């Protein structure tokens, strides 16, 4: 066995020697009953030997590592030069000898496929499919050696380089092995996915098949038949018109041939062959333990497998502890935070919630199977979710209509107690619209947080963890306090009542939106207005403004005092941070960097406020909204009094308006209290992390973010940790960040997509959920990260999601469009309070709308037009 060449049966799990494709072929050839055309691998040692002494190659490689995806021209020029060098390099004699030796064993006269296999290819987290070259039907030793050089050179095609840059792979650490494999000449070939690539359903197997070699299908030259098989039964067949096929030529190489017209519409595989292929696919999937994307060829009734790789685009399935069917709903879509969370953040959220939650892909999902199974709780659930996100409700209706996925149970009154108690709390609170209720709830929460800050200072080690667990019980009491929930429900019920009743009595839609403007006690909108006040303090001091325009470091506050107005500025920003510094984008993940930890985040927003607003803008904005709401209230009551039984209608309406004005601001408060507590816990845990760094248990403080609360407790207790855990979790997190979580996913891994049911909309309309009334035109600013926001007065913010930390931007904008959200999520609540037309839950809004386009947002009807 040479280190330059390995036969398929000689390979162990040596990814760095044979690359992803080679490794998988070696594994496939070990599976009982699976036919793999015989062959061998020229290992990466041969490639490295060929180029290790070449100075020109290494110099160009160094230049390449400095480039970004945008530098297309330079990438093109350098990659062309590197390919030329590799093609001209002589293959080392010991590599050539080893290749000749293996070919003499298999038969030099045969035709071979010469295929690239990179070390960063066909991996569980990155497929790199089709990035390097493959050559078919190559005959003769000299020709095979020449094509090995061609494969080596293909490691530096433009597309392979760009893909590596995008996926964070170091060019100098990726090597190429070359597979030389006996050619088979199939009558049919194709691809088999053991999970449906469209819906991600793990039980639905999908086969593409066409005549001849698979190259025509992979390169998109021909349409393929598509067969779908589920648990041994063919459930769908689409027969394509196949005009072309690629076949091998006698003298080597391949050619495209026309297919006889009478054969073009024939089914490529028989029913029996389709089911045989399904069995082969399931056997390979079971061996690798993960859904596979498999390339196959059919020769004289025998299926040969020429490749198998993991399907890397599937969203992971939430873990369950049984084999039953389950339905999961995304928590991120409810919480306006669909980013991946780190393990410590996930475990804190799990400790805080009583809901049956499961983890998948760095996100949380609620298992709603039991609620869907019971008729009464099902209706409550569908109504609640339908209000917050119609796309979730529509997806769940699709599952219900199938009828066989969930086992329905006769109604059980016990199931309902929790949802019933919330609604009854709401109706009780409706009896008296007393503003002191909210003031008392806020005071009691604040007192509790102050006590926590005092008590936690004396705790460390295991005591700290016990103390935090105990305090989380206190947090849960506050979050799920029946009176607190009652206030929130009362405001929501009152808004629904107003909208429905005013539409019925006066023919006016979404009246509650106007009545909700500038309500008192909304901690989140107050936060946006308070940043305008900070701008007012700084505005008179040009030196400070100039200094802020150049700050990069987070200790910038210390240097402020040396400037005229610096002390005042420092005080104003510190006061703001004392009240709101525990907030940040994605704040439900306690590991995310808070404003107090990175105050530079606020600087662009403060400067934008100085530029875009006159002094005292916060009071004017709030007062303007309050006056509009009051005016709307008076106008409604006047009109109602003109109706039959008008006095009674006006009296009833006035009571509901008071509920909206007094209670709806409070809705943002419980979460503010929770985030406050999270930050106190986090600061205490980071002190423990410092001790672990000193004791060399972890490398950096933030390593603790990759452990769950329970694991961290154990590490602090024992001062022991296998650091592999941290490294693996960091890799997982990088992978999870790239995934897009579904709203609804089943235990089969199937992603169910909901649709908006709307009529009479303009043909080009981009549809979403209307959450704040009005129509506005303006420039779209597509912003993915809050730090990159450069807004001018009158812009329309288009983003994936907004949580409370985005609120300071709301003072500058005229309208809002988000991909995620519902009627009662933060963006919607604040948009109504600031009187901004808003449409949320717009699938792919940040891709469909381009930054700088003029758009019209229809906040009442729920759609966007590009002008």
Short mmCIF file of N, CA and C in Angstrom, two decimals, residues 505-506 633-651 653-654:
data_model
loop_
_atom_site.label_atom_id
_atom_site.label_comp_id
_atom_site.label_asym_id
_atom_site.label_seq_id
_atom_site.Cartn_x
_atom_site.Cartn_y
_atom_site.Cartn_z
N UNK A 505 -70.34 48.87 13.26
CA UNK A 505 -71.22 50.02 13.54
C UNK A 505 -70.95 51.23 12.63
N UNK A 506 -69.63 51.45 12.32
CA UNK A 506 -69.31 52.70 11.59
C UNK A 506 -68.64 52.44 10.24
N UNK A 633 -60.67 59.28 19.32
CA UNK A 633 -61.62 58.86 20.36
C UNK A 633 -62.86 59.76 20.34
N UNK A 634 -62.64 61.10 20.34
CA UNK A 634 -63.78 62.04 20.36
C UNK A 634 -64.65 61.87 19.13
N UNK A 635 -63.96 61.71 17.98
CA UNK A 635 -64.71 61.60 16.71
C UNK A 635 -65.59 60.33 16.73
N UNK A 636 -65.03 59.22 17.23
CA UNK A 636 -65.80 57.97 17.29
C UNK A 636 -67.01 58.12 18.20
N UNK A 637 -66.76 58.68 19.39
CA UNK A 637 -67.85 58.79 20.36
C UNK A 637 -68.97 59.70 19.82
N UNK A 638 -68.61 60.81 19.15
CA UNK A 638 -69.61 61.71 18.55
C UNK A 638 -70.45 60.93 17.53
N UNK A 639 -69.77 60.20 16.65
CA UNK A 639 -70.49 59.49 15.59
C UNK A 639 -71.40 58.40 16.18
N UNK A 640 -70.92 57.72 17.23
CA UNK A 640 -71.70 56.65 17.83
C UNK A 640 -72.98 57.20 18.46
N UNK A 641 -72.88 58.40 19.04
CA UNK A 641 -74.05 58.98 19.73
C UNK A 641 -75.19 59.27 18.74
N UNK A 642 -74.85 59.42 17.45
CA UNK A 642 -75.89 59.67 16.44
C UNK A 642 -76.67 58.40 16.09
N UNK A 643 -76.13 57.22 16.47
CA UNK A 643 -76.75 55.94 16.07
C UNK A 643 -77.89 55.60 17.02
N UNK A 644 -78.79 54.68 16.58
CA UNK A 644 -79.82 54.19 17.50
C UNK A 644 -79.12 53.58 18.72
N UNK A 645 -79.66 53.86 19.93
CA UNK A 645 -79.04 53.37 21.17
C UNK A 645 -77.60 53.88 21.30
N UNK A 646 -77.39 55.12 20.80
CA UNK A 646 -76.05 55.70 20.67
C UNK A 646 -75.33 55.90 21.99
N UNK A 647 -76.07 56.39 23.03
CA UNK A 647 -75.41 56.66 24.33
C UNK A 647 -74.77 55.39 24.87
N UNK A 648 -75.53 54.28 24.80
CA UNK A 648 -75.03 53.00 25.33
C UNK A 648 -73.80 52.55 24.53
N UNK A 649 -73.89 52.66 23.19
CA UNK A 649 -72.76 52.25 22.34
C UNK A 649 -71.53 53.08 22.66
N UNK A 650 -71.72 54.38 22.84
CA UNK A 650 -70.59 55.27 23.13
C UNK A 650 -69.97 54.92 24.48
N UNK A 651 -70.85 54.60 25.46
CA UNK A 651 -70.35 54.29 26.81
C UNK A 651 -69.50 53.00 26.79
N UNK A 653 -68.00 51.71 24.17
CA UNK A 653 -66.78 51.96 23.40
C UNK A 653 -65.76 52.72 24.24
N UNK A 654 -66.22 53.71 25.00
CA UNK A 654 -65.32 54.51 25.84
C UNK A 654 -64.59 53.59 26.84
#
